[in-house]
PDB file of C-alpha atoms in Angstrom:
ATOM      1  CA  SER A 256       1.314  -5.668 -16.025  1.00 79.00           C
ATOM      2  CA  GLN A 257       4.648  -6.953 -17.203  1.00 81.00           C
ATOM      3  CA  THR A 258       5.291  -7.616 -20.873  1.00 90.00           C
ATOM      4  CA  ILE A 259       8.299  -8.722 -22.844  1.00 94.00           C
ATOM      5  CA  HIS A 260       8.990  -7.789 -26.437  1.00 94.00           C
ATOM      6  CA  GLN A 261      11.362  -9.604 -28.728  1.00 95.00           C
ATOM      7  CA  TRP A 262      12.158  -8.879 -32.357  1.00 92.00           C
ATOM      8  CA  PRO A 263      12.402  -9.692 -35.149  1.00 93.00           C
ATOM      9  CA  ALA A 264      10.160 -12.743 -35.308  1.00 94.00           C
ATOM     10  CA  THR A 265      12.069 -14.345 -38.171  1.00 96.00           C
ATOM     11  CA  LEU A 266      15.446 -13.673 -39.687  1.00 97.00           C
ATOM     12  CA  VAL A 267      17.399 -15.214 -42.545  1.00 98.00           C
ATOM     13  CA  GLN A 268      21.050 -14.259 -42.568  1.00 97.00           C
ATOM     14  CA  PRO A 269      24.027 -15.384 -44.656  1.00 98.00           C
ATOM     15  CA  VAL A 270      27.010 -17.052 -43.038  1.00 97.00           C
ATOM     16  CA  GLY A 271      29.534 -14.481 -41.870  1.00 97.00           C
ATOM     17  CA  SER A 272      27.010 -11.682 -41.446  1.00 98.00           C
ATOM     18  CA  PRO A 273      26.446  -9.888 -38.127  1.00 97.00           C
ATOM     19  CA  LEU A 274      23.472 -10.412 -35.831  1.00 97.00           C
ATOM     20  CA  SER A 275      21.564  -8.254 -33.399  1.00 96.00           C
ATOM     21  CA  LEU A 276      18.464  -9.474 -31.577  1.00 97.00           C
ATOM     22  CA  GLU A 277      16.745  -7.202 -29.116  1.00 96.00           C
ATOM     23  CA  CYS A 278      14.569  -7.879 -26.111  1.00 97.00           C
ATOM     24  CA  THR A 279      12.844  -5.348 -23.867  1.00 97.00           C
ATOM     25  CA  VAL A 280      10.767  -5.789 -20.743  1.00 96.00           C
ATOM     26  CA  GLU A 281       8.043  -3.460 -19.509  1.00 94.00           C
ATOM     27  CA  GLY A 282       6.300  -3.153 -16.191  1.00 92.00           C
ATOM     28  CA  THR A 283       9.091  -4.265 -13.907  1.00 90.00           C
ATOM     29  CA  SER A 284      12.451  -3.001 -12.758  1.00 89.00           C
ATOM     30  CA  ASN A 285      15.758  -4.771 -12.256  1.00 91.00           C
ATOM     31  CA  PRO A 286      14.629  -8.021 -13.857  1.00 93.00           C
ATOM     32  CA  ASN A 287      16.874 -11.016 -14.351  1.00 94.00           C
ATOM     33  CA  LEU A 288      17.205 -11.454 -18.103  1.00 96.00           C
ATOM     34  CA  TYR A 289      18.042 -14.566 -20.095  1.00 96.00           C
ATOM     35  CA  TRP A 290      18.791 -15.660 -23.650  1.00 96.00           C
ATOM     36  CA  TYR A 291      17.998 -19.253 -24.559  1.00 96.00           C
ATOM     37  CA  ARG A 292      18.354 -21.095 -27.839  1.00 96.00           C
ATOM     38  CA  GLN A 293      16.222 -24.018 -28.937  1.00 94.00           C
ATOM     39  CA  ALA A 294      17.371 -26.198 -31.799  1.00 87.00           C
ATOM     40  CA  ALA A 295      14.704 -28.067 -33.781  1.00 79.00           C
ATOM     41  CA  GLY A 296      13.230 -30.834 -31.634  1.00 73.00           C
ATOM     42  CA  ARG A 297      15.570 -30.057 -28.780  1.00 77.00           C
ATOM     43  CA  GLY A 298      15.356 -28.504 -25.370  1.00 86.00           C
ATOM     44  CA  LEU A 299      16.236 -24.980 -24.355  1.00 93.00           C
ATOM     45  CA  GLN A 300      19.910 -24.165 -23.976  1.00 93.00           C
ATOM     46  CA  LEU A 301      20.824 -21.258 -21.720  1.00 93.00           C
ATOM     47  CA  LEU A 302      23.198 -18.901 -23.536  1.00 95.00           C
ATOM     48  CA  PHE A 303      23.482 -15.787 -21.368  1.00 95.00           C
ATOM     49  CA  TYR A 304      21.943 -14.286 -18.279  1.00 93.00           C
ATOM     50  CA  SER A 305      22.114 -10.900 -16.615  1.00 95.00           C
ATOM     51  CA  VAL A 306      21.203  -9.749 -13.136  1.00 92.00           C
ATOM     52  CA  GLY A 307      21.842  -6.057 -13.791  1.00 93.00           C
ATOM     53  CA  ILE A 308      23.027  -3.399 -16.229  1.00 95.00           C
ATOM     54  CA  GLY A 309      26.350  -4.348 -17.746  1.00 92.00           C
ATOM     55  CA  GLN A 310      26.430  -7.681 -15.880  1.00 93.00           C
ATOM     56  CA  ILE A 311      26.519 -10.580 -18.322  1.00 94.00           C
ATOM     57  CA  SER A 312      27.289 -14.215 -17.624  1.00 91.00           C
ATOM     58  CA  SER A 313      28.010 -16.557 -20.507  1.00 91.00           C
ATOM     59  CA  GLU A 314      27.006 -20.196 -20.321  1.00 87.00           C
ATOM     60  CA  VAL A 315      28.322 -21.624 -23.561  1.00 82.00           C
ATOM     61  CA  PRO A 316      31.549 -20.616 -25.350  1.00 67.00           C
ATOM     62  CA  GLN A 317      30.608 -19.555 -28.862  1.00 79.00           C
ATOM     63  CA  ASN A 318      30.681 -16.667 -31.267  1.00 90.00           C
ATOM     64  CA  LEU A 319      27.675 -15.005 -29.666  1.00 95.00           C
ATOM     65  CA  SER A 320      27.743 -12.187 -27.133  1.00 96.00           C
ATOM     66  CA  ALA A 321      25.160 -10.352 -25.077  1.00 96.00           C
ATOM     67  CA  SER A 322      24.848  -6.864 -23.672  1.00 97.00           C
ATOM     68  CA  ARG A 323      22.509  -5.078 -21.286  1.00 97.00           C
ATOM     69  CA  PRO A 324      22.823  -1.363 -21.981  1.00 96.00           C
ATOM     70  CA  GLN A 325      19.688  -0.477 -20.008  1.00 96.00           C
ATOM     71  CA  ASP A 326      17.861  -2.058 -17.098  1.00 96.00           C
ATOM     72  CA  ARG A 327      15.133  -3.588 -19.245  1.00 96.00           C
ATOM     73  CA  GLN A 328      16.986  -4.132 -22.515  1.00 97.00           C
ATOM     74  CA  PHE A 329      18.922  -7.247 -23.449  1.00 97.00           C
ATOM     75  CA  ILE A 330      20.712  -7.659 -26.769  1.00 97.00           C
ATOM     76  CA  LEU A 331      22.154 -10.773 -28.378  1.00 97.00           C
ATOM     77  CA  SER A 332      24.849 -10.193 -30.982  1.00 97.00           C
ATOM     78  CA  SER A 333      27.302 -11.881 -33.247  1.00 96.00           C
ATOM     79  CA  LYS A 334      30.008 -10.430 -35.451  1.00 96.00           C
ATOM     80  CA  LYS A 335      30.018 -13.382 -37.866  1.00 96.00           C
ATOM     81  CA  LEU A 336      27.239 -15.951 -37.954  1.00 96.00           C
ATOM     82  CA  LEU A 337      27.880 -19.649 -38.440  1.00 95.00           C
ATOM     83  CA  LEU A 338      25.487 -22.217 -39.890  1.00 95.00           C
ATOM     84  CA  SER A 339      25.303 -23.790 -36.436  1.00 92.00           C
ATOM     85  CA  ASP A 340      23.838 -20.552 -35.047  1.00 94.00           C
ATOM     86  CA  SER A 341      20.502 -21.356 -36.662  1.00 94.00           C
ATOM     87  CA  GLY A 342      17.739 -21.920 -34.155  1.00 95.00           C
ATOM     88  CA  PHE A 343      14.903 -20.438 -32.175  1.00 96.00           C
ATOM     89  CA  TYR A 344      16.143 -17.702 -29.832  1.00 97.00           C
ATOM     90  CA  LEU A 345      14.141 -16.865 -26.766  1.00 97.00           C
ATOM     91  CA  CYS A 346      14.485 -14.020 -24.315  1.00 98.00           C
ATOM     92  CA  ALA A 347      13.030 -14.396 -20.832  1.00 97.00           C
ATOM     93  CA  TRP A 348      12.837 -12.551 -17.554  1.00 95.00           C
ATOM     94  CA  ASN A 349      12.076 -13.250 -13.935  1.00 92.00           C
ATOM     95  CA  SER A 350      12.792 -11.617 -10.619  1.00 87.00           C
ATOM     96  CA  ASP A 351      13.625 -12.574  -7.065  1.00 75.00           C
ATOM     97  CA  ARG A 352       9.912 -12.359  -6.308  1.00 70.00           C
ATOM     98  CA  VAL A 353       8.611 -13.996  -9.480  1.00 71.00           C
ATOM     99  CA  TYR A 354      10.320 -17.315  -9.952  1.00 81.00           C
ATOM    100  CA  GLY A 355       8.520 -18.373 -13.088  1.00 91.00           C
ATOM    101  CA  TYR A 356      10.118 -17.206 -16.304  1.00 95.00           C
ATOM    102  CA  THR A 357       8.183 -15.106 -18.783  1.00 95.00           C
ATOM    103  CA  PHE A 358       9.378 -15.725 -22.308  1.00 97.00           C
ATOM    104  CA  GLY A 359       9.214 -13.545 -25.366  1.00 96.00           C
ATOM    105  CA  SER A 360       7.678 -14.783 -28.587  1.00 95.00           C
ATOM    106  CA  GLY A 361      11.067 -15.815 -29.962  1.00 96.00           C
ATOM    107  CA  THR A 362      13.153 -15.181 -33.081  1.00 96.00           C
ATOM    108  CA  ARG A 363      13.522 -17.910 -35.676  1.00 96.00           C
ATOM    109  CA  LEU A 364      17.040 -17.460 -37.089  1.00 96.00           C
ATOM    110  CA  THR A 365      18.117 -19.303 -40.208  1.00 96.00           C
ATOM    111  CA  VAL A 366      21.719 -18.940 -41.277  1.00 96.00           C
ATOM    112  CA  VAL A 367      22.217 -19.786 -44.956  1.00 97.00           C
TER     113      VAL A 367
ATOM    114  CA  SER B 545      26.484 -33.991 -14.385  1.00 78.00           C
ATOM    115  CA  GLN B 546      22.997 -32.628 -13.782  1.00 81.00           C
ATOM    116  CA  LYS B 547      20.439 -34.210 -16.041  1.00 88.00           C
ATOM    117  CA  ILE B 548      16.699 -33.836 -16.650  1.00 93.00           C
ATOM    118  CA  GLU B 549      14.813 -36.534 -18.532  1.00 94.00           C
ATOM    119  CA  GLN B 550      11.356 -36.331 -20.002  1.00 94.00           C
ATOM    120  CA  ASN B 551       9.678 -38.892 -22.240  1.00 86.00           C
ATOM    121  CA  SER B 552      10.879 -38.113 -25.726  1.00 80.00           C
ATOM    122  CA  GLU B 553       8.025 -40.043 -27.290  1.00 87.00           C
ATOM    123  CA  ALA B 554       4.826 -38.137 -27.905  1.00 92.00           C
ATOM    124  CA  LEU B 555       1.892 -38.948 -25.661  1.00 95.00           C
ATOM    125  CA  ASN B 556      -1.403 -39.503 -27.469  1.00 96.00           C
ATOM    126  CA  ILE B 557      -4.593 -39.679 -25.415  1.00 96.00           C
ATOM    127  CA  GLN B 558      -8.313 -39.415 -25.920  1.00 97.00           C
ATOM    128  CA  GLU B 559     -10.239 -36.324 -24.948  1.00 98.00           C
ATOM    129  CA  GLY B 560     -11.589 -36.527 -21.413  1.00 97.00           C
ATOM    130  CA  LYS B 561      -8.835 -38.815 -20.148  1.00 97.00           C
ATOM    131  CA  THR B 562      -6.075 -37.858 -17.739  1.00 98.00           C
ATOM    132  CA  ALA B 563      -2.679 -37.160 -19.252  1.00 97.00           C
ATOM    133  CA  THR B 564       0.358 -37.950 -17.093  1.00 97.00           C
ATOM    134  CA  LEU B 565       3.799 -36.666 -17.995  1.00 97.00           C
ATOM    135  CA  THR B 566       7.006 -37.594 -16.212  1.00 97.00           C
ATOM    136  CA  CYS B 567      10.102 -35.603 -15.359  1.00 97.00           C
ATOM    137  CA  ASN B 568      13.101 -37.374 -13.821  1.00 97.00           C
ATOM    138  CA  TYR B 569      16.310 -35.732 -12.715  1.00 95.00           C
ATOM    139  CA  THR B 570      19.727 -36.838 -11.506  1.00 92.00           C
ATOM    140  CA  ASN B 571      22.510 -35.099  -9.631  1.00 88.00           C
ATOM    141  CA  TYR B 572      20.181 -32.327  -8.533  1.00 82.00           C
ATOM    142  CA  SER B 573      18.904 -31.164  -5.205  1.00 85.00           C
ATOM    143  CA  PRO B 574      16.415 -28.577  -6.438  1.00 88.00           C
ATOM    144  CA  ALA B 575      14.558 -26.301  -4.074  1.00 88.00           C
ATOM    145  CA  TYR B 576      11.688 -26.246  -6.555  1.00 91.00           C
ATOM    146  CA  LEU B 577      10.597 -27.504  -9.947  1.00 94.00           C
ATOM    147  CA  GLN B 578       8.604 -25.743 -12.651  1.00 96.00           C
ATOM    148  CA  TRP B 579       6.392 -26.852 -15.527  1.00 97.00           C
ATOM    149  CA  TYR B 580       5.886 -24.940 -18.765  1.00 98.00           C
ATOM    150  CA  ARG B 581       3.716 -25.315 -21.830  1.00 98.00           C
ATOM    151  CA  GLN B 582       5.107 -24.580 -25.291  1.00 96.00           C
ATOM    152  CA  ASP B 583       3.047 -24.325 -28.461  1.00 96.00           C
ATOM    153  CA  PRO B 584       4.743 -24.679 -31.880  1.00 93.00           C
ATOM    154  CA  GLY B 585       6.697 -21.560 -32.826  1.00 92.00           C
ATOM    155  CA  ARG B 586       6.003 -19.869 -29.489  1.00 94.00           C
ATOM    156  CA  GLY B 587       7.912 -19.282 -26.298  1.00 95.00           C
ATOM    157  CA  PRO B 588       7.199 -21.467 -23.256  1.00 96.00           C
ATOM    158  CA  VAL B 589       4.500 -20.345 -20.856  1.00 97.00           C
ATOM    159  CA  PHE B 590       4.919 -20.850 -17.115  1.00 96.00           C
ATOM    160  CA  LEU B 591       2.271 -23.115 -15.578  1.00 97.00           C
ATOM    161  CA  LEU B 592       3.204 -24.214 -12.081  1.00 95.00           C
ATOM    162  CA  LEU B 593       5.968 -24.157  -9.507  1.00 95.00           C
ATOM    163  CA  ILE B 594       6.214 -26.774  -6.776  1.00 95.00           C
ATOM    164  CA  ARG B 595       8.672 -26.526  -3.900  1.00 93.00           C
ATOM    165  CA  GLU B 596      10.672 -29.369  -2.394  1.00 91.00           C
ATOM    166  CA  ASN B 597       8.552 -29.384   0.762  1.00 92.00           C
ATOM    167  CA  GLU B 598       5.309 -29.654  -1.228  1.00 93.00           C
ATOM    168  CA  LYS B 599       4.153 -33.093  -2.274  1.00 89.00           C
ATOM    169  CA  GLU B 600       1.406 -31.906  -4.568  1.00 96.00           C
ATOM    170  CA  LYS B 601       0.114 -28.741  -6.156  1.00 96.00           C
ATOM    171  CA  ARG B 602      -3.054 -28.088  -8.122  1.00 96.00           C
ATOM    172  CA  LYS B 603      -4.227 -25.410 -10.503  1.00 95.00           C
ATOM    173  CA  GLU B 604      -7.597 -25.912 -12.163  1.00 96.00           C
ATOM    174  CA  ARG B 605      -7.244 -29.173 -14.165  1.00 97.00           C
ATOM    175  CA  LEU B 606      -3.499 -29.389 -13.550  1.00 98.00           C
ATOM    176  CA  LYS B 607      -1.839 -31.358 -10.789  1.00 98.00           C
ATOM    177  CA  VAL B 608       1.874 -31.654 -10.127  1.00 98.00           C
ATOM    178  CA  THR B 609       3.608 -33.985  -7.697  1.00 97.00           C
ATOM    179  CA  PHE B 610       7.210 -33.758  -6.551  1.00 96.00           C
ATOM    180  CA  ASP B 611       9.014 -36.733  -5.013  1.00 94.00           C
ATOM    181  CA  THR B 612      12.517 -35.690  -3.951  1.00 92.00           C
ATOM    182  CA  THR B 613      13.349 -39.260  -2.917  1.00 93.00           C
ATOM    183  CA  LEU B 614      12.534 -40.690  -6.334  1.00 94.00           C
ATOM    184  CA  LYS B 615      13.845 -37.492  -7.967  1.00 95.00           C
ATOM    185  CA  GLN B 616      10.722 -37.309 -10.044  1.00 96.00           C
ATOM    186  CA  SER B 617       7.830 -35.006 -10.818  1.00 97.00           C
ATOM    187  CA  LEU B 618       4.556 -36.048 -12.389  1.00 97.00           C
ATOM    188  CA  PHE B 619       2.367 -33.591 -14.283  1.00 98.00           C
ATOM    189  CA  HIS B 620      -1.302 -34.500 -14.687  1.00 98.00           C
ATOM    190  CA  ILE B 621      -3.970 -32.896 -16.847  1.00 98.00           C
ATOM    191  CA  THR B 622      -7.418 -34.163 -15.924  1.00 98.00           C
ATOM    192  CA  ALA B 623     -10.385 -34.105 -18.306  1.00 98.00           C
ATOM    193  CA  SER B 624      -7.970 -33.356 -21.133  1.00 98.00           C
ATOM    194  CA  GLN B 625      -9.094 -31.333 -24.126  1.00 98.00           C
ATOM    195  CA  PRO B 626      -7.698 -30.979 -27.662  1.00 98.00           C
ATOM    196  CA  ALA B 627      -6.642 -27.439 -26.665  1.00 98.00           C
ATOM    197  CA  ASP B 628      -4.236 -29.033 -24.166  1.00 98.00           C
ATOM    198  CA  SER B 629      -2.193 -30.387 -27.076  1.00 98.00           C
ATOM    199  CA  ALA B 630       1.288 -28.884 -26.782  1.00 97.00           C
ATOM    200  CA  THR B 631       4.792 -29.691 -25.583  1.00 96.00           C
ATOM    201  CA  TYR B 632       5.258 -29.627 -21.827  1.00 97.00           C
ATOM    202  CA  LEU B 633       8.637 -28.812 -20.321  1.00 97.00           C
ATOM    203  CA  CYS B 634       9.883 -29.317 -16.820  1.00 96.00           C
ATOM    204  CA  ALA B 635      12.630 -27.086 -15.473  1.00 95.00           C
ATOM    205  CA  LEU B 636      14.889 -27.086 -12.453  1.00 93.00           C
ATOM    206  CA  PRO B 637      17.251 -24.501 -11.016  1.00 88.00           C
ATOM    207  CA  ARG B 638      20.890 -25.473 -11.261  1.00 83.00           C
ATOM    208  CA  ASN B 639      22.696 -26.433  -8.107  1.00 68.00           C
ATOM    209  CA  GLN B 640      24.894 -23.362  -8.533  1.00 63.00           C
ATOM    210  CA  GLY B 641      23.274 -20.058  -9.335  1.00 61.00           C
ATOM    211  CA  GLY B 642      19.659 -21.079  -9.657  1.00 67.00           C
ATOM    212  CA  LYS B 643      19.365 -20.575 -13.413  1.00 87.00           C
ATOM    213  CA  LEU B 644      16.714 -22.793 -14.926  1.00 91.00           C
ATOM    214  CA  ILE B 645      17.719 -25.865 -16.868  1.00 90.00           C
ATOM    215  CA  PHE B 646      14.954 -27.308 -19.057  1.00 94.00           C
ATOM    216  CA  GLY B 647      14.121 -30.842 -20.042  1.00 94.00           C
ATOM    217  CA  GLN B 648      13.581 -31.573 -23.706  1.00 93.00           C
ATOM    218  CA  GLY B 649       9.836 -31.700 -23.245  1.00 94.00           C
ATOM    219  CA  THR B 650       7.091 -34.195 -23.970  1.00 96.00           C
ATOM    220  CA  GLU B 651       4.648 -33.572 -26.783  1.00 96.00           C
ATOM    221  CA  LEU B 652       1.042 -34.214 -25.790  1.00 97.00           C
ATOM    222  CA  SER B 653      -1.663 -34.787 -28.381  1.00 97.00           C
ATOM    223  CA  VAL B 654      -5.276 -34.965 -27.235  1.00 98.00           C
ATOM    224  CA  LYS B 655      -7.608 -36.446 -29.820  1.00 96.00           C
ATOM    225  CA  PRO B 656     -11.329 -35.581 -29.873  1.00 94.00           C
TER     226      PRO B 656
END
C-alpha cells in the first residue's frame, strides 16, 4: 500500500535561518507531488507541485523553493526564513489514476 | 477569479441528526469535486470524489451532491456521531492544470 512520510512534525526556527522539510512516498511510482501551506484558521494554499524528477512548478512567489531529487522525494527549502513563513506545511501526492490526494501528517513551523 | 466558499461558521448538531455542509464555487467549470476531512493538527483525509455528470454519490453514512447549474455541492453525514467532529474541506481542480484548490473548510461539532 502507498504511504507518505513527512518530517519533522514540529520545528521552531529563528528568522533568517535556513529550512529543509522532506517528504517521501512509498508504494507508488511517478507520483504527482505537492506542497501546501495552511495558516491558522485558513485554507490550504498550494505552494509547489511536481509531475516528475526535477520538474517543479511554483504557485506563489516567495522565499521558498522546492526540489525533487528522486522520483518519490520532495523537499521544501528556504535560505532565510521570514516570520510570515510560519504555518502548517503539508506534502501530498496523487497520480493520474488516483485523483484523491493523500496528505502527510504535516510540519508545524514556527518562525521566531 | 476562481473562488470556493464554504460556511466559515462552525456547524453544531446533535448526535443522530444529519449534518449538511455547503460548498459553492464561482468562475469554475470543474470536471469533479472532492471532499476531505481534517482533524486538528493532522493532514486532510480524502473522503469522496463526485464527477460533473454524477448528481449524487454515497459512501456509508456520507452523501455528496453536485449541482453544476447552481455551482454547488452539498455534503451530508447521516446519523452523525461525535467522532464525525472535524473540519470538512471541499476541493476543486483549477481550470488550468487540474491542481486542487481547497475551500477554507467548515468545522463540524457533533454533541452527544
